[in-house]
Amino acid sequence: MKTVFAAFGFIGAIIMASPAFAVSAGTVATDSVSRGVSANYVGANNTTSSTGRGYQSLANAYQTNQRNTYYMITQPDVDSACRERIYNCLAEYCGDVTVVPGQRSGRCQYATESELYNYALLCLQRDTSALLPQYNVNTRTGTGGMNTAARLCPPYVQQEVMSYLAMANMADDLSKSHSDLCLQRRQEMEAAMACHAVALAYGNETTSMLTTQLTDACGAGVPGGSAEMVTRFANAGNVGANVWGWAEKILNLEMNEKGEDWQMAVDSVLASYANRMNLACGDDLQLNTASYSTANSSSSPTTLQTVAALATGVAFPSAAPQVQNPYENQSLYMELTTMSDIYDFNTAQQIINAAMSSPVTTQNDFLTTAQLSNMQTAYTRGTKVFILRDSARCYIIPVQSLTTTESNLIAQTFASCISR
């Protein structure tokens, strides 16, 4: 009996051990660590995909980088996009900047910087569209309008307004220089320069002789000339405009003599035509004429004084002798260009005062040492006015007293400059 139970136990042991012997032949157990070697398992580094498509995350990163590079190259940045929006606002208000005459709106012909600045700000406040559409995906449902011209562009308004004004001014200058009025004024200036030379050459000739010569040089038959121009040059510095001048002529029997400083009066007439041409053409032509000596007879009594002394027996006191300038060709004024901008007249006057009273080696942020030396030399030789210019403005700074004729000449020659 014991033998039978031993036999059945041996057979049961064989049956229970058979699965283990079955998997041990060339395989591993299900709980073995080495089982995952042959599986497409997604590890902690996420370098492969559970879908079996390979390195998908790297492909996605490459695609994102390519898209960003495309937008960076082909799409504008905030500065460029804002400039375009602000220019569109100004062009809508003023008209596009062009050199074709008559194409720009007349609303902004005399517009100030503040006017354009305020309008551009108001225009941007109404622009709530996306400034950069490619970056609007994540902010489309957001609040506050982060990616709009109204929020991003106001800091660029000031710079763009200045750029617009500069372009508009250059366009105006180009259109003016090619306009019909400019061509007429240029012809008028050429005729006036011819009459100026004739008036200086024949100033003390007879009236009929002077008028004839002027008519041939700038009369009605000459391009740009006119009868009015002839009259203005013929009467420039004419003593006959003053009753005492006529009496002087009658006593001396010099009916054709011009008055004192008549050369400067002729220069003033020419300067008025130069200003007309500058306004029409947008030019900055200036006449650098020599100052003329006025010490011809100031120390001696005039004919009227002599006659009055003979009639009353009392001599007129003679005027103080005027020291004649040895540098007769020294200019009445001197122009200077500064290295930095000057924004008001008081600063310009302080610069001139410092240049006149300081050594030429003194450090100056506006003028060079050579300019300081030339200014002091010109002042000692008789220059009375300094014209100080920067990139956009000019100032008239007198350093000596001016006669009425000299003041008129400076005012007409530098009509666009700032004076006290």
mmCIF file with all atom_site columns, N, CA and C in Angstrom, residues 334-339 355 360 366-376 386:
data_model
loop_
_atom_site.group_PDB
_atom_site.id
_atom_site.type_symbol
_atom_site.label_atom_id
_atom_site.label_alt_id
_atom_site.label_comp_id
_atom_site.label_asym_id
_atom_site.label_entity_id
_atom_site.label_seq_id
_atom_site.pdbx_PDB_ins_code
_atom_site.Cartn_x
_atom_site.Cartn_y
_atom_site.Cartn_z
_atom_site.occupancy
_atom_site.B_iso_or_equiv
_atom_site.pdbx_formal_charge
_atom_site.auth_seq_id
_atom_site.auth_comp_id
_atom_site.auth_asym_id
_atom_site.auth_atom_id
_atom_site.pdbx_PDB_model_num
ATOM 1  N N  . MET A 1 334 ? 29.134 137.740 -39.910 1.00 0.00 ? 334 MET A N  1
ATOM 2  C CA . MET A 1 334 ? 29.893 136.506 -40.050 1.00 0.00 ? 334 MET A CA 1
ATOM 3  C C  . MET A 1 334 ? 29.000 135.340 -39.649 1.00 0.00 ? 334 MET A C  1
ATOM 4  N N  . GLU A 1 335 ? 28.962 134.307 -40.486 1.00 0.00 ? 335 GLU A N  1
ATOM 5  C CA . GLU A 1 335 ? 28.128 133.139 -40.233 1.00 0.00 ? 335 GLU A CA 1
ATOM 6  C C  . GLU A 1 335 ? 28.958 132.014 -39.615 1.00 0.00 ? 335 GLU A C  1
ATOM 7  N N  . LEU A 1 336 ? 28.355 131.318 -38.656 1.00 0.00 ? 336 LEU A N  1
ATOM 8  C CA . LEU A 1 336 ? 29.012 130.225 -37.947 1.00 0.00 ? 336 LEU A CA 1
ATOM 9  C C  . LEU A 1 336 ? 28.038 129.060 -37.813 1.00 0.00 ? 336 LEU A C  1
ATOM 10 N N  . THR A 1 337 ? 28.550 127.841 -37.954 1.00 0.00 ? 337 THR A N  1
ATOM 11 C CA . THR A 1 337 ? 27.763 126.623 -37.767 1.00 0.00 ? 337 THR A CA 1
ATOM 12 C C  . THR A 1 337 ? 28.251 125.923 -36.513 1.00 0.00 ? 337 THR A C  1
ATOM 13 N N  . THR A 1 338 ? 27.359 125.684 -35.584 1.00 0.00 ? 338 THR A N  1
ATOM 14 C CA . THR A 1 338 ? 27.720 125.086 -34.302 1.00 0.00 ? 338 THR A CA 1
ATOM 15 C C  . THR A 1 338 ? 27.782 123.568 -34.400 1.00 0.00 ? 338 THR A C  1
ATOM 16 N N  . MET A 1 339 ? 28.478 122.970 -33.457 1.00 0.00 ? 339 MET A N  1
ATOM 17 C CA . MET A 1 339 ? 28.598 121.515 -33.413 1.00 0.00 ? 339 MET A CA 1
ATOM 18 C C  . MET A 1 339 ? 27.409 120.863 -32.717 1.00 0.00 ? 339 MET A C  1
ATOM 19 N N  . ALA A 1 355 ? 32.392 133.591 -26.415 1.00 0.00 ? 355 ALA A N  1
ATOM 20 C CA . ALA A 1 355 ? 33.415 133.536 -27.461 1.00 0.00 ? 355 ALA A CA 1
ATOM 21 C C  . ALA A 1 355 ? 34.176 134.853 -27.563 1.00 0.00 ? 355 ALA A C  1
ATOM 22 N N  . VAL A 1 360 ? 40.813 131.765 -26.927 1.00 0.00 ? 360 VAL A N  1
ATOM 23 C CA . VAL A 1 360 ? 40.419 130.849 -27.996 1.00 0.00 ? 360 VAL A CA 1
ATOM 24 C C  . VAL A 1 360 ? 40.694 129.402 -27.623 1.00 0.00 ? 360 VAL A C  1
ATOM 25 N N  . PHE A 1 366 ? 30.185 124.140 -28.444 1.00 0.00 ? 366 PHE A N  1
ATOM 26 C CA . PHE A 1 366 ? 29.455 124.564 -29.631 1.00 0.00 ? 366 PHE A CA 1
ATOM 27 C C  . PHE A 1 366 ? 30.370 125.022 -30.766 1.00 0.00 ? 366 PHE A C  1
ATOM 28 N N  . LEU A 1 367 ? 31.519 125.631 -30.435 1.00 0.00 ? 367 LEU A N  1
ATOM 29 C CA . LEU A 1 367 ? 32.397 126.218 -31.444 1.00 0.00 ? 367 LEU A CA 1
ATOM 30 C C  . LEU A 1 367 ? 33.800 125.651 -31.288 1.00 0.00 ? 367 LEU A C  1
ATOM 31 N N  . THR A 1 368 ? 34.491 125.562 -32.424 1.00 0.00 ? 368 THR A N  1
ATOM 32 C CA . THR A 1 368 ? 35.860 125.072 -32.410 1.00 0.00 ? 368 THR A CA 1
ATOM 33 C C  . THR A 1 368 ? 36.825 126.214 -32.096 1.00 0.00 ? 368 THR A C  1
ATOM 34 N N  . THR A 1 369 ? 38.086 125.855 -31.847 1.00 0.00 ? 369 THR A N  1
ATOM 35 C CA . THR A 1 369 ? 39.101 126.865 -31.566 1.00 0.00 ? 369 THR A CA 1
ATOM 36 C C  . THR A 1 369 ? 39.319 127.780 -32.769 1.00 0.00 ? 369 THR A C  1
ATOM 37 N N  . ALA A 1 370 ? 39.289 127.205 -33.971 1.00 0.00 ? 370 ALA A N  1
ATOM 38 C CA . ALA A 1 370 ? 39.461 128.025 -35.181 1.00 0.00 ? 370 ALA A CA 1
ATOM 39 C C  . ALA A 1 370 ? 38.315 129.020 -35.338 1.00 0.00 ? 370 ALA A C  1
ATOM 40 N N  . GLN A 1 371 ? 37.103 128.584 -35.040 1.00 0.00 ? 371 GLN A N  1
ATOM 41 C CA . GLN A 1 371 ? 35.969 129.502 -35.131 1.00 0.00 ? 371 GLN A CA 1
ATOM 42 C C  . GLN A 1 371 ? 36.081 130.629 -34.114 1.00 0.00 ? 371 GLN A C  1
ATOM 43 N N  . LEU A 1 372 ? 36.492 130.321 -32.903 1.00 0.00 ? 372 LEU A N  1
ATOM 44 C CA . LEU A 1 372 ? 36.663 131.362 -31.894 1.00 0.00 ? 372 LEU A CA 1
ATOM 45 C C  . LEU A 1 372 ? 37.706 132.380 -32.315 1.00 0.00 ? 372 LEU A C  1
ATOM 46 N N  . SER A 1 373 ? 38.809 131.892 -32.882 1.00 0.00 ? 373 SER A N  1
ATOM 47 C CA . SER A 1 373 ? 39.859 132.805 -33.339 1.00 0.00 ? 373 SER A CA 1
ATOM 48 C C  . SER A 1 373 ? 39.360 133.698 -34.465 1.00 0.00 ? 373 SER A C  1
ATOM 49 N N  . ASN A 1 374 ? 38.648 133.126 -35.425 1.00 0.00 ? 374 ASN A N  1
ATOM 50 C CA . ASN A 1 374 ? 38.118 133.921 -36.538 1.00 0.00 ? 374 ASN A CA 1
ATOM 51 C C  . ASN A 1 374 ? 37.100 134.947 -36.052 1.00 0.00 ? 374 ASN A C  1
ATOM 52 N N  . MET A 1 375 ? 36.290 134.575 -35.089 1.00 0.00 ? 375 MET A N  1
ATOM 53 C CA . MET A 1 375 ? 35.297 135.511 -34.560 1.00 0.00 ? 375 MET A CA 1
ATOM 54 C C  . MET A 1 375 ? 35.960 136.712 -33.901 1.00 0.00 ? 375 MET A C  1
ATOM 55 N N  . GLN A 1 376 ? 36.968 136.479 -33.077 1.00 0.00 ? 376 GLN A N  1
ATOM 56 C CA . GLN A 1 376 ? 37.626 137.590 -32.394 1.00 0.00 ? 376 GLN A CA 1
ATOM 57 C C  . GLN A 1 376 ? 38.377 138.479 -33.377 1.00 0.00 ? 376 GLN A C  1
ATOM 58 N N  . PHE A 1 386 ? 26.967 138.429 -35.708 1.00 0.00 ? 386 PHE A N  1
ATOM 59 C CA . PHE A 1 386 ? 27.305 137.025 -35.915 1.00 0.00 ? 386 PHE A CA 1
ATOM 60 C C  . PHE A 1 386 ? 26.009 136.244 -36.133 1.00 0.00 ? 386 PHE A C  1
#
